[in-house]
GROMACS .gro file of C-alpha atoms in nm:
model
  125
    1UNK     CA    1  -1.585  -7.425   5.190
    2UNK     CA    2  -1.430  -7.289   5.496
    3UNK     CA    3  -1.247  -6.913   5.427
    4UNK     CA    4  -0.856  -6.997   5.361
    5UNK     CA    5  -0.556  -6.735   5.430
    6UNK     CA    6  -0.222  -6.833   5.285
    7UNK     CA    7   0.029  -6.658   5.525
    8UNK     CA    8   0.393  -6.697   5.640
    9UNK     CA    9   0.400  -6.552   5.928
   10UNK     CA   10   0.774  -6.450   5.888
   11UNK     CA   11   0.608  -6.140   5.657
   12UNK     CA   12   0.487  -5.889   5.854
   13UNK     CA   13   0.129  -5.776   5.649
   14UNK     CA   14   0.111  -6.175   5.690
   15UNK     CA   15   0.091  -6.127   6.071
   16UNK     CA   16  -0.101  -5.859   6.063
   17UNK     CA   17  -0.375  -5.999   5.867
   18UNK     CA   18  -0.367  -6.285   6.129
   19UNK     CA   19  -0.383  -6.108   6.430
   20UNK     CA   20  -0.700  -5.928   6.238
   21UNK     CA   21  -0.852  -6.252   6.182
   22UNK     CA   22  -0.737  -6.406   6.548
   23UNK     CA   23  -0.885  -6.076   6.728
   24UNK     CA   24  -1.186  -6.092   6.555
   25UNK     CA   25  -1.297  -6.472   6.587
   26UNK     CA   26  -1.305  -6.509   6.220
   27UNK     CA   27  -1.269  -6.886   6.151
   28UNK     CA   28  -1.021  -6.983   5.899
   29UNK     CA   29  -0.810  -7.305   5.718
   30UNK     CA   30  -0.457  -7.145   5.819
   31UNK     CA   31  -0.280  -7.235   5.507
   32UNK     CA   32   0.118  -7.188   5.579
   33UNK     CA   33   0.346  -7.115   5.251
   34UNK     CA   34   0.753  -7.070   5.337
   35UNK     CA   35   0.858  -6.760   5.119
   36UNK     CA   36   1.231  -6.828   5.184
   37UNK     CA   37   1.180  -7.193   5.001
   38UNK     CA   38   0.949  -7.012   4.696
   39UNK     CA   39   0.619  -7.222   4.750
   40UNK     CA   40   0.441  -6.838   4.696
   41UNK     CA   41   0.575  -6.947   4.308
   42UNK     CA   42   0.386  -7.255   4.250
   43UNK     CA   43   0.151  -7.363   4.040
   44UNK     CA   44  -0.114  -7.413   4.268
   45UNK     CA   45  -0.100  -7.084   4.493
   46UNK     CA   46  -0.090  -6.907   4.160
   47UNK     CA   47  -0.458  -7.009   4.113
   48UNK     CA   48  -0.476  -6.822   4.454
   49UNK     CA   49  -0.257  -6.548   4.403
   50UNK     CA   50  -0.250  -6.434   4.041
   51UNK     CA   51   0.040  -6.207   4.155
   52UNK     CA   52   0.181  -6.468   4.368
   53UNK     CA   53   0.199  -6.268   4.689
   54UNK     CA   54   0.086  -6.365   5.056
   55UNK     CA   55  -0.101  -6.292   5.237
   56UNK     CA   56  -0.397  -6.442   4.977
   57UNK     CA   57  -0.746  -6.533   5.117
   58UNK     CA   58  -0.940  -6.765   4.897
   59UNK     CA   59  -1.317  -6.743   4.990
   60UNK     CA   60  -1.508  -7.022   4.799
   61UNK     CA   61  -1.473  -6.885   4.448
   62UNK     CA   62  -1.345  -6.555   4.565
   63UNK     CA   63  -0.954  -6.475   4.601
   64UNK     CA   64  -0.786  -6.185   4.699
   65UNK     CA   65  -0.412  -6.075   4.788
   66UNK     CA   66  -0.295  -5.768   4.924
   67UNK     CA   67  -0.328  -5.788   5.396
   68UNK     CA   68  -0.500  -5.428   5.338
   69UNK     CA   69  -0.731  -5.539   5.094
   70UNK     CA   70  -0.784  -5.881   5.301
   71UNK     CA   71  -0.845  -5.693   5.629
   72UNK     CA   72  -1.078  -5.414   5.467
   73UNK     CA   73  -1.268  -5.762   5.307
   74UNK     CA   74  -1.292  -5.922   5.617
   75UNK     CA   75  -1.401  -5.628   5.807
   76UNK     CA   76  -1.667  -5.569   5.569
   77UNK     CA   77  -1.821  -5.949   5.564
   78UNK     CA   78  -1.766  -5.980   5.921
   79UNK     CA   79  -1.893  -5.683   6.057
   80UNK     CA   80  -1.606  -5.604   6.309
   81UNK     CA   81  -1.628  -5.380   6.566
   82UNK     CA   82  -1.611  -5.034   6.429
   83UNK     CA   83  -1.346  -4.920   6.577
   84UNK     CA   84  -1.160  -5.164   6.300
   85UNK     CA   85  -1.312  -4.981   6.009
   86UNK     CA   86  -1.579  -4.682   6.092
   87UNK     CA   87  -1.906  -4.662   5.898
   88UNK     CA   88  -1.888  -4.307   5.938
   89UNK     CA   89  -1.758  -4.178   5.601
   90UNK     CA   90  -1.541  -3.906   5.723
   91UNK     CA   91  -1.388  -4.143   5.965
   92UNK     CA   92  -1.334  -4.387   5.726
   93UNK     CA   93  -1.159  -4.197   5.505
   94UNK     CA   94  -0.896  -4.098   5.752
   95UNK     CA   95  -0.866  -4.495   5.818
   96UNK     CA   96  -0.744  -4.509   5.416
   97UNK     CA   97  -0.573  -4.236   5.441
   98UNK     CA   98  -0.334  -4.413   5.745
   99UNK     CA   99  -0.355  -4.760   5.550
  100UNK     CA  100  -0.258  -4.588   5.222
  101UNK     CA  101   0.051  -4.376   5.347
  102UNK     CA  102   0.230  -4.618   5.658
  103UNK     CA  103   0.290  -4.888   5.352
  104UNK     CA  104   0.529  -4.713   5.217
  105UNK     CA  105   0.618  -4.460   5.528
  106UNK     CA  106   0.637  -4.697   5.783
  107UNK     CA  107   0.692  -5.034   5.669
  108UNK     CA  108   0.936  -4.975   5.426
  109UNK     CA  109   1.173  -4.826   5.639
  110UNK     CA  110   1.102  -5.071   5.931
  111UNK     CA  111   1.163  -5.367   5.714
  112UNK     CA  112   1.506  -5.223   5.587
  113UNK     CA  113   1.606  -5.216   5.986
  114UNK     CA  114   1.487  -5.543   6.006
  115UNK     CA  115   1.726  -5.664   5.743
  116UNK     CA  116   1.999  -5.481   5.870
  117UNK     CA  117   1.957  -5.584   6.262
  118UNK     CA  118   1.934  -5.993   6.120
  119UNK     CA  119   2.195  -5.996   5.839
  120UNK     CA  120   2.457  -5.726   6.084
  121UNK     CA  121   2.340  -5.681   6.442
  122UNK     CA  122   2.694  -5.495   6.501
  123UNK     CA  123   2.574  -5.210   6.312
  124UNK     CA  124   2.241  -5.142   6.436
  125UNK     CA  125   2.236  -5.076   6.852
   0.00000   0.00000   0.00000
């Protein structure tokens, strides 16, 4: 069975575990899911996604959700460049430490201007 990802690439840790995936040459069954019509709530996808969140990988038996989880996964069984994810364990560590704070640092506060730039353009510049 070929790896899956369920994405939509509206949803930005979507994209990015795409363009992870894309840059890499890792093969996968692109398997689209529309958040805006609730497909990420079905009964099937929640055999993928016990918390019904995308992105989800499904790797034969294996699932997963979470794109940092995914990425870290597919960096692992891939063997990316290292430069992706260091085998040094110091280096490493200060990876996590990025992927563990811009979650909520960064992409919080980007998504809220998001929001605000689609739903009122007049009030951001």
């Amino acid at each position: 069975m070929a790896l899956e990802l369920y994405l939509d690439l509206f949803s930005q840790p979507c994209r990015s575990v795409y363009i992870f995936a894309k840059k890499n040459n890792i093969s996968f069954d692109f398997k689209k899911l529309s958040l805006l019509d609730g497909q990420q709530y079905g009964e099937d996808f929640g055999k993928i996604s016990l918390i019904r969140k995308v992105p989800a990988l499904r790797d034969g038996d294996f699932c997963l959700a979470e794109s940092i989880a995914i990425m870290l996964y597919l960096a692992e069984k891939f063997k990316t460049p290292d430069f992706w994810y260091p085998a040094d364990l110091q280096q490493r560590a200060r990876v996590n430490e990025y992927l563990s704070w811009q979650h909520t640092a960064i992409r919080m506060h980007g998504s809220e201007i998001f929001c605000l730039r689609v739903s009122s353009p007049s009030l951001i510049c």
